[in-house]
Amino acid sequence: DALLSGMFRAGASSLMVKVGSPPLYRVQGSLVPSEEEPFGEKEVKFLLEDLPSPEEKEKLLREGQVDLVVEDSEGRRFGAHIFRHSQGLGGVFHPIPDEVPSPEELGLPACVVSLAHRPSGVTLLAGPTGSGKTTTLAALVAEAARAGRHVVCVEDPIEYLHTENGPGLVHQREVGIHVESMAAGAREALLLGADVLMVGEVQDRETVQAVLEAANAGILVFAAVSSARTVSALEKFLDLVQEDQAELARTILSWHLNGVVAQALLRRRYGTGLVLAVEVLLASPSVKEALRRGNLQDLPALMRRGKGLGMCSMEASLERLLARKVITRDEAWMLTRESEKEGAPL
């Protein structure tokens, strides 16, 4: 409890617990040791082993990792990722704000916010772990609810709580508690009469199929994909489909795609906090046609030419932040290196 509370005193975005090291806080992107002595295996096991529920412990044993939400003595909520590694258990914790931030507070472009007001279709939200995808999805869900829509969220775990929905309605369902899987929850959204479906992570073929089925049924879908760039997110989404179904999946997605948004968080040059860099690929007729034909290699050029429609490459987003002196060139270079690892050089 003291370690979790210490995150607020340190102004940290996360806490990391590992055998042989003192607990570490991530402050402004850098790791800062706490005042605790290095933890031994027994101390880490004592801290982490009792956090998961019996069902979550079973998943930890089966898959080697589990995501959950914990609370401190003051009722503050934290997202937790507990995992097994060569020295036993490890854990990463991050605070969950009490209120869902607005799109304006996050710095989301207007063209991205407008996707929450589309009547139907699919928007993929991409970004690596820690890039703020969950927060952006929560902001878009709140935006849709304020417009009077019925939103069903399928999450693993539930982080942000949507308690004030305006004229709309939000149902949040957690995998392993309320639904068996992401795919099952997505399919059940049709039975619940959802106008909008939010899928916390697309990781398997069944979830891809459920997303496309929901889109075919006229539901507005937001789905997260762990990938650094827009084009690689589309590739990852489609690669989950069986090879003999790939052409059909591309065709259906081309009918319903609204856009793909990729984001990254970078350290500000001056002051504290992080700033959002965003890549936006909108589903123009040319983009839809390239997707249908499987010519994904044409999408970066189409994105650059679509500036007037609101499209923006990650290069352009970084250039704007550099021109405004919001970030350093070193910070932009680090993001470039991460993108190159995924085969999408900036």
Tab-separated table of C-alpha atoms in Angstrom:
chain	number	residue	atom	x	y	z
A	1	ASP	CA	0.000	0.000	0.000
A	2	ALA	CA	2.846	2.393	0.855
A	3	LEU	CA	4.568	1.628	-2.450
A	4	LEU	CA	1.404	2.377	-4.424
A	5	SER	CA	0.798	5.610	-2.524
A	6	GLY	CA	4.431	6.533	-3.134
A	7	MET	CA	3.680	6.779	-6.856
A	8	PHE	CA	1.681	9.951	-6.217
A	9	ARG	CA	4.385	11.492	-4.029
A	10	ALA	CA	7.017	10.734	-6.669
A	11	GLY	CA	4.854	11.916	-9.560
A	12	ALA	CA	5.395	8.499	-11.136
A	13	SER	CA	3.521	6.975	-14.051
A	14	SER	CA	4.299	3.410	-12.958
A	15	LEU	CA	5.863	1.213	-10.285
A	16	MET	CA	7.998	-1.849	-11.047
A	17	VAL	CA	8.714	-4.678	-8.612
A	18	LYS	CA	11.474	-7.222	-9.301
A	19	VAL	CA	13.586	-9.668	-7.310
A	20	GLY	CA	17.058	-8.305	-6.513
A	21	SER	CA	16.144	-4.665	-7.054
A	22	PRO	CA	14.488	-1.969	-4.965
A	23	PRO	CA	11.037	-1.022	-6.260
A	24	LEU	CA	11.456	1.385	-9.161
A	25	TYR	CA	9.261	4.337	-10.095
A	26	ARG	CA	9.038	5.596	-13.666
A	27	VAL	CA	9.172	9.391	-13.477
A	28	GLN	CA	9.190	11.419	-16.706
A	29	GLY	CA	10.160	8.283	-18.606
A	30	SER	CA	13.184	7.479	-16.404
A	31	LEU	CA	13.465	4.778	-13.729
A	32	VAL	CA	14.021	6.134	-10.217
A	33	PRO	CA	14.779	3.738	-7.304
A	34	SER	CA	12.554	3.981	-4.249
A	35	GLU	CA	14.019	4.271	-0.768
A	36	GLU	CA	13.307	0.585	-0.089
A	37	GLU	CA	16.061	-2.016	0.127
A	38	PRO	CA	16.348	-4.485	-2.785
A	39	PHE	CA	13.589	-7.090	-2.586
A	40	GLY	CA	14.317	-10.789	-2.250
A	41	GLU	CA	12.255	-13.560	-3.823
A	42	LYS	CA	10.202	-14.122	-0.645
A	43	GLU	CA	9.361	-10.411	-0.327
A	44	VAL	CA	8.230	-10.129	-3.946
A	45	LYS	CA	6.192	-13.323	-3.644
A	46	PHE	CA	4.581	-12.002	-0.451
A	47	LEU	CA	3.712	-8.702	-2.153
A	48	LEU	CA	2.321	-10.104	-5.391
A	49	GLU	CA	1.012	-13.620	-4.809
A	50	ASP	CA	-2.156	-12.645	-2.942
A	51	LEU	CA	-3.256	-9.908	-5.349
A	52	PRO	CA	-4.883	-12.087	-8.030
A	53	SER	CA	-8.235	-13.790	-7.472
A	54	PRO	CA	-8.340	-17.617	-7.738
A	55	GLU	CA	-9.331	-17.309	-11.410
A	56	GLU	CA	-6.529	-14.832	-12.069
A	57	LYS	CA	-4.024	-17.078	-10.268
A	58	GLU	CA	-5.054	-19.914	-12.559
A	59	LYS	CA	-4.400	-17.695	-15.580
A	60	LEU	CA	-1.035	-16.648	-14.124
A	61	LEU	CA	-0.048	-20.307	-13.776
A	62	ARG	CA	-1.381	-21.196	-17.224
A	63	GLU	CA	-0.155	-18.218	-19.265
A	64	GLY	CA	2.647	-16.805	-17.122
A	65	GLN	CA	1.033	-13.375	-16.826
A	66	VAL	CA	-2.202	-11.707	-15.779
A	67	ASP	CA	-3.681	-8.194	-15.855
A	68	LEU	CA	-5.838	-7.002	-12.973
A	69	VAL	CA	-6.945	-3.925	-11.042
A	70	VAL	CA	-6.090	-3.371	-7.365
A	71	GLU	CA	-7.034	-0.685	-4.832
A	72	ASP	CA	-5.054	0.911	-2.024
A	73	SER	CA	-6.469	1.675	1.430
A	74	GLU	CA	-7.818	5.019	0.186
A	75	GLY	CA	-9.788	3.419	-2.635
A	76	ARG	CA	-7.474	4.597	-5.407
A	77	ARG	CA	-7.339	2.143	-8.311
A	78	PHE	CA	-4.233	0.810	-10.040
A	79	GLY	CA	-3.778	-1.327	-13.111
A	80	ALA	CA	-1.408	-4.227	-12.436
A	81	HIS	CA	0.467	-6.607	-14.719
A	82	ILE	CA	1.873	-9.575	-12.792
A	83	PHE	CA	4.128	-11.987	-14.631
A	84	ARG	CA	6.544	-14.859	-14.153
A	85	HIS	CA	10.193	-14.589	-15.173
A	86	SER	CA	13.498	-16.355	-14.528
A	87	GLN	CA	13.690	-15.118	-10.921
A	88	GLY	CA	10.075	-15.663	-9.909
A	89	LEU	CA	7.310	-13.067	-9.967
A	90	GLY	CA	7.435	-9.485	-11.220
A	91	GLY	CA	4.882	-6.705	-11.274
A	92	VAL	CA	4.188	-3.392	-12.999
A	93	PHE	CA	1.564	-1.015	-11.589
A	94	HIS	CA	0.093	2.239	-12.914
A	95	PRO	CA	-2.493	4.577	-11.373
A	96	ILE	CA	-5.950	4.789	-12.939
A	97	PRO	CA	-7.473	8.286	-12.769
A	98	ASP	CA	-10.872	8.576	-11.107
A	99	GLU	CA	-12.301	10.448	-14.088
A	100	VAL	CA	-12.083	9.731	-17.792
A	101	PRO	CA	-10.079	12.535	-19.434
A	102	SER	CA	-11.659	14.436	-22.289
A	103	PRO	CA	-10.298	14.148	-25.843
A	104	GLU	CA	-9.132	17.756	-25.542
A	105	GLU	CA	-7.142	16.981	-22.392
A	106	LEU	CA	-5.431	14.119	-24.208
A	107	GLY	CA	-4.631	16.243	-27.243
A	108	LEU	CA	-6.577	14.074	-29.691
A	109	PRO	CA	-7.066	15.650	-33.139
A	110	ALA	CA	-10.612	16.653	-34.062
A	111	CYS	CA	-10.657	14.104	-36.894
A	112	VAL	CA	-10.053	11.312	-34.358
A	113	VAL	CA	-12.772	12.579	-32.008
A	114	SER	CA	-15.199	12.706	-34.941
A	115	LEU	CA	-14.799	8.939	-35.357
A	116	ALA	CA	-16.835	8.516	-32.143
A	117	HIS	CA	-19.775	10.167	-33.910
A	118	ARG	CA	-19.832	7.912	-36.969
A	119	PRO	CA	-23.044	5.871	-37.226
A	120	SER	CA	-21.185	2.593	-37.804
A	121	GLY	CA	-17.876	1.151	-39.003
A	122	VAL	CA	-14.535	0.066	-37.538
A	123	THR	CA	-11.745	2.151	-36.033
A	124	LEU	CA	-8.537	0.405	-34.988
A	125	LEU	CA	-6.477	2.065	-32.268
A	126	ALA	CA	-2.808	1.089	-32.338
A	127	GLY	CA	0.163	1.676	-30.103
A	128	PRO	CA	2.700	-0.273	-28.066
A	129	THR	CA	2.161	-1.149	-24.419
A	130	GLY	CA	2.191	2.007	-22.308
A	131	SER	CA	1.191	4.318	-25.151
A	132	GLY	CA	-2.154	5.265	-23.600
A	133	LYS	CA	-4.485	3.198	-25.802
A	134	THR	CA	-6.755	2.359	-22.856
A	135	THR	CA	-7.095	6.039	-21.956
A	136	THR	CA	-7.858	7.070	-25.535
A	137	LEU	CA	-10.452	4.308	-25.876
A	138	ALA	CA	-12.070	5.447	-22.619
A	139	ALA	CA	-12.242	9.032	-23.904
A	140	LEU	CA	-13.860	7.908	-27.182
A	141	VAL	CA	-16.350	5.716	-25.285
A	142	ALA	CA	-17.319	8.692	-23.108
A	143	GLU	CA	-17.654	10.854	-26.228
A	144	ALA	CA	-20.036	8.335	-27.815
A	145	ALA	CA	-22.060	8.041	-24.591
A	146	ARG	CA	-22.427	11.818	-24.369
A	147	ALA	CA	-23.960	11.651	-27.842
A	148	GLY	CA	-26.700	9.366	-26.495
A	149	ARG	CA	-25.326	6.023	-27.714
A	150	HIS	CA	-25.475	2.631	-25.982
A	151	VAL	CA	-21.857	1.472	-25.613
A	152	VAL	CA	-20.749	-2.042	-24.659
A	153	CYS	CA	-17.103	-2.375	-23.592
A	154	VAL	CA	-15.298	-5.723	-23.444
A	155	GLU	CA	-12.125	-5.325	-21.392
A	156	ASP	CA	-9.411	-7.365	-19.691
A	157	PRO	CA	-9.382	-5.937	-17.078
A	158	ILE	CA	-11.788	-3.012	-16.631
A	159	GLU	CA	-9.672	0.043	-15.812
A	160	TYR	CA	-11.561	3.314	-16.266
A	161	LEU	CA	-15.046	3.264	-14.745
A	162	HIS	CA	-17.748	5.000	-16.800
A	163	THR	CA	-20.106	6.191	-14.071
A	164	GLU	CA	-21.391	9.370	-15.734
A	165	ASN	CA	-22.680	8.590	-19.199
A	166	GLY	CA	-24.739	11.691	-19.995
A	167	PRO	CA	-27.769	10.803	-22.097
A	168	GLY	CA	-26.104	7.557	-23.213
A	169	LEU	CA	-25.474	4.216	-21.540
A	170	VAL	CA	-22.223	2.289	-20.992
A	171	HIS	CA	-22.028	-1.386	-20.032
A	172	GLN	CA	-18.543	-2.617	-19.089
A	173	ARG	CA	-17.861	-6.359	-19.176
A	174	GLU	CA	-14.641	-8.007	-18.047
A	175	VAL	CA	-13.186	-11.137	-19.610
A	176	GLY	CA	-13.167	-14.017	-17.143
A	177	ILE	CA	-15.819	-12.414	-14.928
A	178	HIS	CA	-18.720	-11.286	-17.111
A	179	VAL	CA	-17.798	-12.922	-20.425
A	180	GLU	CA	-15.710	-15.926	-21.411
A	181	SER	CA	-13.523	-14.145	-23.966
A	182	MET	CA	-13.120	-10.951	-25.992
A	183	ALA	CA	-14.785	-12.639	-28.959
A	184	ALA	CA	-17.728	-13.886	-26.884
A	185	GLY	CA	-18.246	-10.448	-25.355
A	186	ALA	CA	-18.099	-8.790	-28.772
A	187	ARG	CA	-20.699	-11.170	-30.188
A	188	GLU	CA	-22.980	-10.732	-27.171
A	189	ALA	CA	-22.933	-6.963	-27.732
A	190	LEU	CA	-25.301	-7.553	-30.645
A	191	LEU	CA	-27.779	-9.255	-28.296
A	192	LEU	CA	-27.519	-6.326	-25.872
A	193	GLY	CA	-28.586	-3.859	-28.549
A	194	ALA	CA	-25.287	-1.984	-28.592
A	195	ASP	CA	-24.833	1.037	-30.836
A	196	VAL	CA	-21.100	1.097	-30.099
A	197	LEU	CA	-18.703	-1.735	-29.228
A	198	MET	CA	-15.291	-1.240	-27.639
A	199	VAL	CA	-12.896	-4.210	-27.755
A	200	GLY	CA	-9.965	-3.806	-25.373
A	201	GLU	CA	-7.520	-5.931	-27.384
A	202	VAL	CA	-7.624	-7.940	-30.611
A	203	GLN	CA	-5.321	-10.931	-30.197
A	204	ASP	CA	-6.931	-13.883	-31.974
A	205	ARG	CA	-8.873	-14.936	-35.059
A	206	GLU	CA	-12.169	-15.266	-33.179
A	207	THR	CA	-12.027	-11.639	-32.031
A	208	VAL	CA	-11.265	-10.420	-35.563
A	209	GLN	CA	-14.301	-12.336	-36.818
A	210	ALA	CA	-16.476	-10.915	-34.027
A	211	VAL	CA	-15.356	-7.351	-34.847
A	212	LEU	CA	-16.215	-7.823	-38.529
A	213	GLU	CA	-19.578	-9.411	-37.640
A	214	ALA	CA	-20.420	-6.436	-35.422
A	215	ALA	CA	-19.484	-4.034	-38.212
A	216	ASN	CA	-21.651	-5.991	-40.661
A	217	ALA	CA	-24.522	-5.619	-38.194
A	218	GLY	CA	-24.213	-1.824	-38.289
A	219	ILE	CA	-22.430	-1.312	-34.960
A	220	LEU	CA	-19.713	1.310	-34.499
A	221	VAL	CA	-16.604	-0.577	-33.340
A	222	PHE	CA	-13.418	0.611	-31.647
A	223	ALA	CA	-10.752	-2.067	-31.220
A	224	ALA	CA	-7.201	-1.897	-29.875
A	225	VAL	CA	-4.250	-3.565	-31.597
A	226	SER	CA	-0.757	-3.674	-30.079
A	227	SER	CA	1.295	-2.268	-32.939
A	228	ALA	CA	3.351	0.900	-33.322
A	229	ARG	CA	2.007	2.187	-36.652
A	230	THR	CA	-1.279	2.309	-38.555
A	231	VAL	CA	-0.242	0.090	-41.462
A	232	SER	CA	1.404	-2.510	-39.228
A	233	ALA	CA	-1.787	-2.548	-37.121
A	234	LEU	CA	-3.845	-3.395	-40.208
A	235	GLU	CA	-1.332	-6.092	-41.133
A	236	LYS	CA	-1.451	-7.582	-37.642
A	237	PHE	CA	-5.265	-7.501	-37.583
A	238	LEU	CA	-5.522	-9.275	-40.950
A	239	ASP	CA	-2.695	-11.735	-40.227
A	240	LEU	CA	-4.873	-13.239	-37.492
A	241	VAL	CA	-7.330	-14.441	-40.140
A	242	GLN	CA	-6.943	-17.869	-41.734
A	243	GLU	CA	-5.134	-17.655	-45.066
A	244	ASP	CA	-8.107	-18.920	-47.078
A	245	GLN	CA	-10.288	-16.206	-45.494
A	246	ALA	CA	-7.828	-13.324	-45.911
A	247	GLU	CA	-9.332	-11.867	-49.091
A	248	LEU	CA	-12.852	-11.947	-47.644
A	249	ALA	CA	-11.654	-10.309	-44.406
A	250	ARG	CA	-9.891	-7.532	-46.354
A	251	THR	CA	-13.031	-6.938	-48.408
A	252	ILE	CA	-15.326	-6.738	-45.373
A	253	LEU	CA	-12.890	-4.479	-43.526
A	254	SER	CA	-12.613	-2.208	-46.582
A	255	TRP	CA	-16.414	-1.819	-46.560
A	256	HIS	CA	-16.562	-0.807	-42.918
A	257	LEU	CA	-13.226	0.793	-42.022
A	258	ASN	CA	-13.475	4.333	-40.651
A	259	GLY	CA	-9.815	4.735	-39.816
A	260	VAL	CA	-6.717	3.541	-38.005
A	261	VAL	CA	-5.078	5.652	-35.300
A	262	ALA	CA	-1.603	4.928	-33.912
A	263	GLN	CA	-0.263	6.802	-30.925
A	264	ALA	CA	2.833	7.174	-28.779
A	265	LEU	CA	3.619	9.082	-25.587
A	266	LEU	CA	6.763	11.204	-25.493
A	267	ARG	CA	8.455	13.183	-22.739
A	268	ARG	CA	7.982	16.933	-22.906
A	269	ARG	CA	11.073	19.018	-23.508
A	270	TYR	CA	10.263	21.445	-20.707
A	271	GLY	CA	8.236	20.914	-17.579
A	272	THR	CA	6.574	17.696	-16.566
A	273	GLY	CA	4.271	15.208	-18.187
A	274	LEU	CA	3.974	13.446	-21.504
A	275	VAL	CA	2.647	14.547	-24.872
A	276	LEU	CA	0.766	12.529	-27.464
A	277	ALA	CA	2.063	11.899	-30.989
A	278	VAL	CA	-0.642	10.587	-33.307
A	279	GLU	CA	-0.678	8.956	-36.728
A	280	VAL	CA	-4.056	9.006	-38.489
A	281	LEU	CA	-5.075	6.922	-41.499
A	282	LEU	CA	-8.651	7.653	-42.564
A	283	ALA	CA	-10.668	5.386	-44.849
A	284	SER	CA	-10.807	7.461	-48.010
A	285	PRO	CA	-11.962	5.725	-51.220
A	286	SER	CA	-8.312	5.265	-52.249
A	287	VAL	CA	-7.407	3.755	-48.875
A	288	LYS	CA	-10.393	1.395	-49.015
A	289	GLU	CA	-9.452	0.269	-52.520
A	290	ALA	CA	-5.813	-0.361	-51.558
A	291	LEU	CA	-6.996	-2.357	-48.544
A	292	ARG	CA	-9.441	-4.404	-50.614
A	293	ARG	CA	-6.733	-5.276	-53.133
A	294	GLY	CA	-4.226	-6.094	-50.402
A	295	ASN	CA	-1.878	-3.275	-51.461
A	296	LEU	CA	-1.060	-2.169	-47.925
A	297	GLN	CA	2.355	-0.947	-49.081
A	298	ASP	CA	0.526	1.936	-50.824
A	299	LEU	CA	-1.064	3.215	-47.613
A	300	PRO	CA	1.821	5.390	-46.291
A	301	ALA	CA	1.832	7.439	-49.520
A	302	LEU	CA	-1.968	7.722	-49.469
A	303	MET	CA	-1.777	8.886	-45.855
A	304	ARG	CA	0.706	11.627	-46.743
A	305	ARG	CA	-1.466	12.761	-49.647
A	306	GLY	CA	-4.556	12.759	-47.417
A	307	LYS	CA	-3.419	15.666	-45.244
A	308	GLY	CA	-6.376	17.763	-46.386
A	309	LEU	CA	-8.756	15.056	-45.144
A	310	GLY	CA	-7.188	15.057	-41.681
A	311	MET	CA	-4.690	12.252	-42.202
A	312	CYS	CA	-1.324	12.608	-40.535
A	313	SER	CA	1.776	10.425	-40.612
A	314	MET	CA	3.836	9.879	-37.476
A	315	GLU	CA	6.642	11.805	-39.196
A	316	ALA	CA	4.393	14.849	-39.574
A	317	SER	CA	3.189	14.572	-35.978
A	318	LEU	CA	6.777	14.486	-34.702
A	319	GLU	CA	7.774	17.383	-36.957
A	320	ARG	CA	4.983	19.523	-35.499
A	321	LEU	CA	6.031	18.703	-31.936
A	322	LEU	CA	9.660	19.500	-32.783
A	323	ALA	CA	8.717	22.780	-34.484
A	324	ARG	CA	6.772	23.822	-31.371
A	325	LYS	CA	9.754	22.730	-29.222
A	326	VAL	CA	7.500	20.418	-27.218
A	327	ILE	CA	9.896	17.451	-27.513
A	328	THR	CA	13.613	17.002	-28.135
A	329	ARG	CA	15.183	15.451	-31.206
A	330	ASP	CA	16.509	12.664	-28.987
A	331	GLU	CA	12.959	11.815	-27.933
A	332	ALA	CA	11.800	11.751	-31.563
A	333	TRP	CA	14.813	9.589	-32.454
A	334	MET	CA	13.909	7.077	-29.733
A	335	LEU	CA	10.423	6.692	-31.213
A	336	THR	CA	12.003	6.263	-34.637
A	337	ARG	CA	14.163	3.425	-33.320
A	338	GLU	CA	11.146	1.677	-31.803
A	339	SER	CA	9.241	1.935	-35.101
A	340	GLU	CA	12.207	0.532	-37.024
A	341	LYS	CA	12.184	-2.540	-34.779
A	342	GLU	CA	8.669	-3.209	-36.065
A	343	GLY	CA	9.760	-2.792	-39.671
A	344	ALA	CA	8.088	0.590	-40.147
A	345	PRO	CA	10.925	3.154	-40.363
A	346	LEU	CA	10.042	6.805	-39.938
